[in-house]
CSV table of C-alpha atoms in Angstrom, one decimal:
chain,number,residue,atom,x,y,z
A,282,MET,CA,-7.5,-0.3,-22.8
A,283,THR,CA,-7.0,0.3,-19.2
A,284,ARG,CA,-4.1,2.9,-18.5
A,285,VAL,CA,-1.6,2.5,-15.7
A,286,PHE,CA,0.7,4.9,-14.1
A,287,SER,CA,3.5,4.5,-11.4
A,288,GLY,CA,6.9,5.7,-10.3
A,289,VAL,CA,9.9,5.4,-8.4
A,290,LYS,CA,11.6,8.1,-6.5
A,291,PRO,CA,15.4,8.4,-6.8
A,292,THR,CA,16.0,9.2,-3.2
A,293,GLY,CA,18.0,6.3,-2.4
A,294,HIS,CA,18.8,2.7,-3.8
A,295,LEU,CA,15.8,0.5,-4.8
A,296,THR,CA,15.0,-1.8,-2.4
A,297,LEU,CA,13.5,-5.6,-2.1
A,298,GLY,CA,10.3,-3.8,-0.9
A,299,ASN,CA,10.1,-1.6,-3.8
A,300,TYR,CA,10.5,-4.8,-6.0
A,301,LEU,CA,8.2,-6.9,-4.0
A,302,GLY,CA,5.8,-4.1,-3.4
A,303,ALA,CA,5.3,-2.7,-6.7
A,304,MET,CA,7.9,-3.4,-9.5
A,305,ARG,CA,7.2,-7.2,-10.1
A,306,GLN,CA,3.5,-6.5,-10.4
A,307,TRP,CA,4.4,-4.1,-13.1
A,308,VAL,CA,6.4,-6.6,-14.9
A,309,THR,CA,4.3,-9.6,-14.6
A,310,VAL,CA,0.9,-8.2,-14.7
A,311,ASP,CA,0.4,-4.5,-15.6
A,312,GLN,CA,2.6,-4.1,-18.8
A,313,HIS,CA,0.9,-6.7,-20.3
A,314,ARG,CA,-2.7,-6.0,-19.5
A,315,ALA,CA,-2.8,-2.4,-19.9
A,316,ASP,CA,-1.3,1.0,-21.7
A,317,ALA,CA,1.4,1.3,-18.9
A,318,LEU,CA,3.6,4.1,-18.0
A,319,PHE,CA,6.5,3.8,-15.6
A,320,CYS,CA,8.4,6.8,-14.5
A,321,VAL,CA,11.4,7.7,-12.6
A,322,VAL,CA,10.1,10.6,-10.6
A,323,ASP,CA,13.2,12.8,-10.2
A,324,LEU,CA,11.3,16.0,-9.5
A,325,HIS,CA,9.9,14.3,-6.2
A,326,ALA,CA,13.6,13.9,-5.1
A,327,LEU,CA,14.1,17.5,-4.7
A,328,THR,CA,11.8,17.9,-2.0
A,329,VAL,CA,14.4,17.3,0.5
A,330,ASP,CA,18.2,18.3,1.0
A,331,HIS,CA,19.9,16.5,-1.8
A,332,ASP,CA,23.1,16.1,-3.7
A,333,PRO,CA,22.5,17.0,-7.4
A,334,ALA,CA,25.1,14.7,-8.7
A,335,ARG,CA,23.6,11.8,-6.5
A,336,VAL,CA,20.2,12.6,-7.8
A,337,ARG,CA,21.2,12.3,-11.3
A,338,ARG,CA,23.1,9.1,-10.4
A,339,LEU,CA,20.3,7.3,-8.7
A,340,SER,CA,17.8,8.4,-11.6
A,341,ARG,CA,20.0,6.5,-14.1
A,342,GLN,CA,20.4,3.6,-11.7
A,343,ALA,CA,16.7,3.5,-11.2
A,344,ALA,CA,15.8,3.7,-14.8
A,345,THR,CA,18.3,0.9,-15.7
A,346,LEU,CA,16.8,-1.2,-12.7
A,347,LEU,CA,13.3,-0.8,-14.2
A,348,LEU,CA,14.5,-2.4,-17.4
A,349,ALA,CA,16.4,-5.0,-15.3
A,350,VAL,CA,13.6,-6.3,-13.5
A,351,GLY,CA,11.7,-6.6,-16.9
A,352,LEU,CA,9.9,-3.7,-18.2
A,353,ASP,CA,9.8,-4.0,-21.8
A,354,PRO,CA,9.7,-0.5,-23.8
A,355,GLU,CA,8.1,-2.3,-26.5
A,356,LEU,CA,5.1,-3.2,-24.2
A,357,CYS,CA,5.3,-0.1,-21.8
A,358,THR,CA,6.4,3.7,-21.6
A,359,VAL,CA,9.5,4.1,-19.5
A,360,PHE,CA,10.6,7.9,-19.0
A,361,VAL,CA,12.2,10.3,-16.5
A,362,GLN,CA,9.8,12.6,-15.1
A,363,SER,CA,11.6,16.0,-15.5
A,364,HIS,CA,12.0,15.2,-19.3
A,365,VAL,CA,8.3,15.8,-19.7
A,366,ASP,CA,7.1,19.6,-18.7
A,367,GLU,CA,3.5,18.7,-18.6
A,368,HIS,CA,4.1,17.2,-15.0
A,369,ALA,CA,5.1,20.6,-13.6
A,370,ARG,CA,2.5,22.5,-15.8
A,371,LEU,CA,-0.2,20.7,-14.4
A,372,SER,CA,0.9,20.6,-10.7
A,373,TYR,CA,0.5,24.2,-10.4
A,374,VAL,CA,-2.9,24.2,-11.7
A,375,LEU,CA,-3.7,21.4,-9.4
A,376,GLU,CA,-2.4,23.6,-6.5
A,377,CYS,CA,-5.1,26.1,-7.1
A,378,VAL,CA,-7.7,23.4,-6.7
A,379,ALA,CA,-6.1,21.7,-3.6
A,380,THR,CA,-6.3,23.2,0.0
A,381,ASP,CA,-3.7,23.8,2.7
A,382,GLY,CA,-5.4,21.6,5.4
A,383,GLU,CA,-5.3,18.5,2.7
A,384,MET,CA,-1.8,18.9,2.4
A,385,ARG,CA,-1.0,19.0,6.1
A,386,ARG,CA,-3.1,16.0,6.7
A,387,MET,CA,-0.9,13.7,4.4
A,388,ILE,CA,0.9,11.2,6.7
A,389,GLN,CA,4.2,11.3,5.2
A,390,TYR,CA,4.4,14.9,5.4
A,391,LYS,CA,3.6,14.8,9.0
A,392,GLU,CA,6.0,12.2,9.7
A,393,LYS,CA,9.0,13.9,7.9
A,394,ALA,CA,8.2,17.3,9.1
A,395,ALA,CA,8.0,15.9,12.7
A,396,ARG,CA,11.5,14.4,12.2
A,397,GLU,CA,13.1,17.4,10.6
A,398,ARG,CA,11.8,19.6,13.4
A,399,GLU,CA,13.3,17.2,16.1
A,400,ARG,CA,16.7,17.8,14.2
A,401,GLY,CA,16.1,21.8,14.6
A,402,GLY,CA,15.6,22.1,10.9
A,403,SER,CA,12.8,23.2,8.6
A,404,VAL,CA,11.0,21.6,5.6
A,405,ARG,CA,11.0,22.7,2.0
A,406,LEU,CA,7.5,24.1,0.8
A,407,SER,CA,7.8,21.4,-2.0
A,408,LEU,CA,7.5,18.5,0.5
A,409,LEU,CA,4.4,19.9,1.7
A,410,THR,CA,2.8,20.1,-2.0
A,411,TYR,CA,4.5,17.2,-3.4
A,412,PRO,CA,1.4,15.1,-3.2
A,413,VAL,CA,-0.1,17.6,-5.8
A,414,LEU,CA,2.9,17.0,-8.2
A,415,MET,CA,2.0,13.2,-7.8
A,416,ALA,CA,-1.7,13.9,-8.6
A,417,ALA,CA,-0.3,15.7,-11.8
A,418,ASP,CA,1.9,12.6,-12.6
A,419,ILE,CA,-1.3,10.5,-12.5
A,420,LEU,CA,-4.0,12.9,-13.9
A,421,ALA,CA,-1.9,14.1,-17.0
A,422,TYR,CA,-1.9,10.6,-18.4
A,423,GLY,CA,-5.6,9.6,-17.7
A,424,ALA,CA,-4.7,6.8,-15.8
A,425,ASP,CA,-7.3,4.5,-14.6
A,426,GLU,CA,-5.0,2.5,-12.0
A,427,VAL,CA,-2.0,3.4,-9.8
A,428,PRO,CA,-0.3,0.2,-8.5
A,429,VAL,CA,1.4,1.2,-5.3
A,430,GLY,CA,2.7,0.1,-2.0
A,431,ASP,CA,-0.2,0.8,0.7
A,432,ASP,CA,2.0,3.6,2.1
A,433,GLN,CA,1.1,5.5,-1.0
A,434,ALA,CA,-2.7,4.8,-0.8
A,435,GLN,CA,-3.6,8.0,0.7
A,436,HIS,CA,-1.9,10.2,-2.1
A,437,VAL,CA,-4.1,8.3,-4.7
A,438,GLU,CA,-7.2,9.1,-2.5
A,439,LEU,CA,-5.9,12.9,-2.5
A,440,THR,CA,-5.4,12.4,-6.5
A,441,ARG,CA,-9.1,11.1,-6.9
A,442,ASP,CA,-10.5,13.9,-4.7
A,443,LEU,CA,-8.5,16.6,-6.8
A,444,ALA,CA,-9.7,15.2,-10.2
A,445,VAL,CA,-13.6,14.9,-8.8
A,446,ARG,CA,-13.4,18.6,-7.5
A,447,PHE,CA,-11.7,19.8,-10.8
A,448,ASN,CA,-14.2,18.2,-13.0
A,449,GLN,CA,-17.3,19.5,-10.9
A,450,ARG,CA,-15.8,23.0,-10.8
A,451,TYR,CA,-14.5,23.5,-14.2
A,452,GLY,CA,-15.9,20.8,-16.4
A,453,HIS,CA,-15.0,17.3,-17.1
A,454,THR,CA,-11.3,16.9,-17.5
A,455,PHE,CA,-9.7,14.3,-15.8
A,456,VAL,CA,-10.2,10.3,-15.3
A,457,VAL,CA,-10.4,9.4,-11.7
A,458,PRO,CA,-7.9,6.7,-10.9
A,459,ARG,CA,-7.9,4.1,-8.4
A,460,ALA,CA,-5.3,2.5,-6.4
A,461,THR,CA,-4.2,-1.1,-6.9
A,462,LEU,CA,-2.3,-3.4,-4.3
A,463,PRO,CA,-0.7,-6.6,-4.6
A,464,ALA,CA,-2.0,-9.2,-2.4
A,465,VAL,CA,1.3,-10.5,-0.8
A,466,GLY,CA,4.2,-8.2,0.0
A,467,ALA,CA,2.4,-5.2,-0.4
A,468,ARG,CA,4.6,-3.4,2.4
A,469,VAL,CA,8.0,-5.1,3.1
A,470,MET,CA,9.3,-4.0,6.7
A,471,ASN,CA,12.7,-3.2,7.9
A,472,LEU,CA,14.5,-6.3,8.9
A,473,GLN,CA,16.0,-4.7,12.2
A,474,ASP,CA,12.6,-2.6,12.8
A,475,PRO,CA,9.6,-4.7,11.6
A,476,MET,CA,7.3,-1.9,12.5
A,477,SER,CA,8.8,0.4,9.9
A,478,LYS,CA,8.8,-0.2,6.1
A,479,MET,CA,11.7,-1.2,4.1
A,480,GLY,CA,12.4,2.3,2.9
A,481,LYS,CA,15.1,3.3,0.3
A,482,SER,CA,15.5,6.7,2.0
A,483,ASP,CA,16.3,5.2,5.4
A,484,ASP,CA,19.9,5.2,6.2
A,485,ALA,CA,19.6,2.0,8.5
A,486,GLY,CA,21.3,-0.4,6.0
A,487,PRO,CA,21.3,-3.6,8.1
A,488,GLY,CA,17.7,-3.7,8.0
A,489,ILE,CA,17.2,-3.1,4.3
A,490,VAL,CA,17.9,-5.4,1.1
A,491,TYR,CA,19.0,-3.5,-1.8
A,492,LEU,CA,18.4,-4.8,-5.1
A,493,LEU,CA,22.0,-4.6,-5.9
A,494,ASP,CA,23.4,-6.1,-2.9
A,495,GLU,CA,25.8,-9.0,-3.5
A,496,PRO,CA,24.1,-12.4,-2.4
A,497,ASP,CA,26.5,-12.8,0.7
A,498,VAL,CA,25.4,-9.3,2.1
A,499,VAL,CA,21.9,-10.5,1.4
A,500,ARG,CA,22.3,-13.6,3.5
A,501,LYS,CA,23.9,-11.7,6.1
A,502,LYS,CA,20.9,-9.0,6.4
A,503,VAL,CA,18.3,-11.8,6.5
A,504,MET,CA,20.0,-14.0,9.0
A,505,ARG,CA,20.3,-11.0,11.5
A,506,ALA,CA,16.7,-9.9,11.0
A,507,VAL,CA,14.8,-9.2,14.3
A,508,THR,CA,12.6,-11.8,15.5
A,509,ASP,CA,10.3,-12.0,18.4
A,510,SER,CA,10.5,-13.4,22.0
A,511,GLY,CA,8.9,-17.1,21.8
A,512,ARG,CA,10.4,-20.2,19.9
A,513,GLU,CA,7.3,-21.3,18.0
A,514,VAL,CA,7.0,-20.0,14.3
A,515,VAL,CA,3.5,-18.6,13.9
A,516,TYR,CA,2.3,-15.9,11.4
A,517,ASP,CA,0.6,-13.1,13.6
A,518,ARG,CA,1.2,-9.4,12.3
A,519,GLU,CA,0.2,-8.0,15.6
A,520,THR,CA,2.1,-9.9,18.2
A,521,ARG,CA,5.0,-11.1,16.0
A,522,PRO,CA,5.9,-8.7,13.5
A,523,GLY,CA,9.4,-10.0,12.9
A,524,LEU,CA,8.4,-13.3,12.0
A,525,ALA,CA,5.5,-12.0,10.0
A,526,ASN,CA,7.8,-9.9,8.0
A,527,LEU,CA,10.2,-12.8,7.2
A,528,LEU,CA,7.2,-15.1,6.3
A,529,GLU,CA,5.8,-12.4,4.0
A,530,ILE,CA,9.0,-11.9,2.3
A,531,LEU,CA,9.5,-15.9,1.8
A,532,ALA,CA,5.9,-16.1,0.4
A,533,ALA,CA,6.3,-13.2,-1.9
A,534,CYS,CA,9.5,-14.8,-3.3
A,535,THR,CA,8.2,-18.3,-3.6
A,536,GLY,CA,4.6,-17.8,-4.5
A,537,GLY,CA,3.4,-19.3,-0.9
A,538,ASN,CA,1.0,-18.1,1.6
A,539,PRO,CA,2.7,-17.0,4.8
A,540,GLU,CA,0.3,-18.4,7.1
A,541,GLU,CA,0.9,-21.8,5.6
A,542,LEU,CA,4.5,-21.4,5.5
A,543,SER,CA,4.6,-20.9,9.3
A,544,GLY,CA,3.6,-24.5,9.6
A,545,VAL,CA,6.7,-26.0,7.8
A,546,TYR,CA,9.2,-24.4,10.1
A,547,GLU,CA,10.2,-25.4,13.5
A,548,SER,CA,13.2,-22.9,14.3
A,549,TYR,CA,13.8,-19.2,13.4
A,550,GLY,CA,17.2,-20.4,11.9
A,551,SER,CA,16.0,-22.4,9.0
A,552,LEU,CA,13.1,-20.0,8.4
A,553,LYS,CA,15.8,-17.3,8.0
A,554,LYS,CA,18.2,-19.6,5.8
A,555,ASP,CA,15.2,-20.4,3.4
A,556,THR,CA,14.2,-16.7,3.3
A,557,ALA,CA,17.8,-15.6,2.6
A,558,ALA,CA,18.0,-18.2,-0.2
A,559,ALA,CA,14.9,-17.3,-1.9
A,560,VAL,CA,15.6,-13.7,-1.9
A,561,VAL,CA,19.0,-14.2,-3.4
A,562,GLU,CA,17.7,-16.1,-6.1
A,563,LEU,CA,14.9,-13.7,-7.0
A,564,LEU,CA,17.5,-11.0,-7.1
A,565,ARG,CA,20.1,-13.0,-9.1
A,566,PRO,CA,18.5,-12.4,-12.7
A,567,VAL,CA,17.9,-8.7,-12.0
A,568,GLN,CA,21.5,-8.1,-11.2
A,569,GLU,CA,22.6,-9.8,-14.1
A,570,ARG,CA,20.4,-7.8,-16.4
A,571,HIS,CA,21.5,-4.8,-14.7
A,572,ARG,CA,25.3,-5.5,-15.3
A,573,ALA,CA,24.3,-5.8,-19.1
A,574,LEU,CA,22.6,-2.8,-19.3
A,575,CYS,CA,25.1,-0.7,-17.6
A,576,ALA,CA,27.6,-2.0,-20.3
A,577,ASP,CA,25.2,-0.2,-22.8
A,578,PRO,CA,24.4,3.2,-21.6
A,579,GLY,CA,23.4,4.2,-25.0
A,580,TYR,CA,20.4,1.8,-24.8
A,581,VAL,CA,19.0,3.0,-21.7
A,582,GLU,CA,19.2,6.7,-22.9
A,583,GLY,CA,17.4,5.7,-26.2
A,584,VAL,CA,14.6,4.1,-24.1
A,585,LEU,CA,14.3,7.1,-21.8
A,586,ARG,CA,14.3,9.7,-25.1
A,587,ASP,CA,11.8,7.5,-26.8
A,588,GLY,CA,9.5,7.1,-23.7
A,589,ALA,CA,9.5,11.0,-22.8
A,590,GLU,CA,8.5,11.5,-26.4
A,591,LYS,CA,5.5,9.1,-26.0
A,592,ALA,CA,4.6,10.4,-22.6
A,593,ARG,CA,4.7,14.0,-23.7
A,594,ALA,CA,2.2,13.1,-26.6
A,595,MET,CA,-0.1,11.3,-24.2
A,596,ALA,CA,-0.1,14.2,-21.6
A,597,ARG,CA,-0.3,17.3,-23.4
A,598,PRO,CA,-3.8,17.1,-24.8
A,599,THR,CA,-5.1,16.7,-21.1
A,600,VAL,CA,-3.0,19.3,-19.7
A,601,ASP,CA,-3.9,21.7,-22.3
A,602,ALA,CA,-7.5,21.0,-21.7
A,603,ALA,CA,-7.0,21.6,-17.8
A,604,TYR,CA,-5.5,25.0,-18.6
A,605,ARG,CA,-8.3,25.9,-20.8
A,606,ALA,CA,-11.0,24.8,-18.4
A,607,ILE,CA,-9.6,26.6,-15.4
A,608,GLY,CA,-9.7,29.7,-17.4
A,609,LEU,CA,-6.1,30.4,-18.9
A,610,LEU,CA,-6.0,32.0,-22.1
A,611,PRO,CA,-4.5,29.7,-25.0
A,612,ALA,CA,-1.2,30.7,-26.4
A,613,ALA,CA,-1.3,31.6,-30.1
A,614,PRO,CA,0.0,28.9,-32.5
A,615,VAL,CA,3.7,29.4,-33.4
A,616,ASP,CA,4.0,30.7,-37.1
A,617,THR,CA,6.6,28.1,-38.5
A,618,GLY,CA,7.6,30.5,-41.3
A,619,LEU,CA,8.7,33.3,-38.9
A,620,VAL,CA,10.7,30.7,-37.0
A,621,LEU,CA,12.5,29.2,-40.1
A,622,LYS,CA,13.0,32.9,-41.2
A,623,ALA,CA,14.7,33.8,-37.8
A,624,ALA,CA,16.8,30.6,-37.9
A,625,ARG,CA,18.4,31.5,-41.1
């Protein structure tokens, strides 16, 4: 059976972009057709300056939303990255295979490092190396496919390169994965800056629709979305990015085609109104389910505990094999008799 791995980073509240770009496909397709693992990648949230309490709060919220959008622990494995030691164990081994040049060519690193330098700050080493941790997240489970938004495709290519290089140097150990992208809504753009993606780490709230935004807030954000010069509603990503973004959001929410939808509307106002209504309706059941799960925190904790157990059992054989292949001495098995004696 095909194995799928993907995750969400708890650096901000999850957005419409996260849902349409990845999470909905996990729910409607991936958990039904594959041996699927979905992870809150909280270790990645430590690559930038952060408030520890906020990271914990957002990690719980992200896990709850994964269940609220429809992931079923009977069909897939839902867990938190830091609950499974194999991620960190494998990351260091892969750092010994990756190169400095590869890390510095990563687009997200270059963009974030440039912004930090403009503010007069410096970046953490973990920001440079986090694509290797992402590779470890994927390779530890022998994943065949990684469903991601197109902004993460470069990191999956790095994962493929590291897997091939390790296999060639030390013997076949890892499955070489491939990225899969949804056809429509793969990259939802910021409503106030349609040249930038709708990112959860972005502070520009008016351009971002969060999954837990109230309906009136959603409507206000969509109705205030930036559009382009001209009056005709046409679908053209290059010259009319604002309109294209609205049409793609509407298409992703309703199952339509953005180019065909452009011929339905004669004004920006009617397009915005219908897009807002479609987003509100899309988010309504997610928000209802989220409220129910928040009222039963023990259920969420149980799902994460069981998920980590399953994930650990899947990852450990591959990580142990990687340790042996690269030349590390296996640890002697624990004498359970001595452990019991010491416990007494």
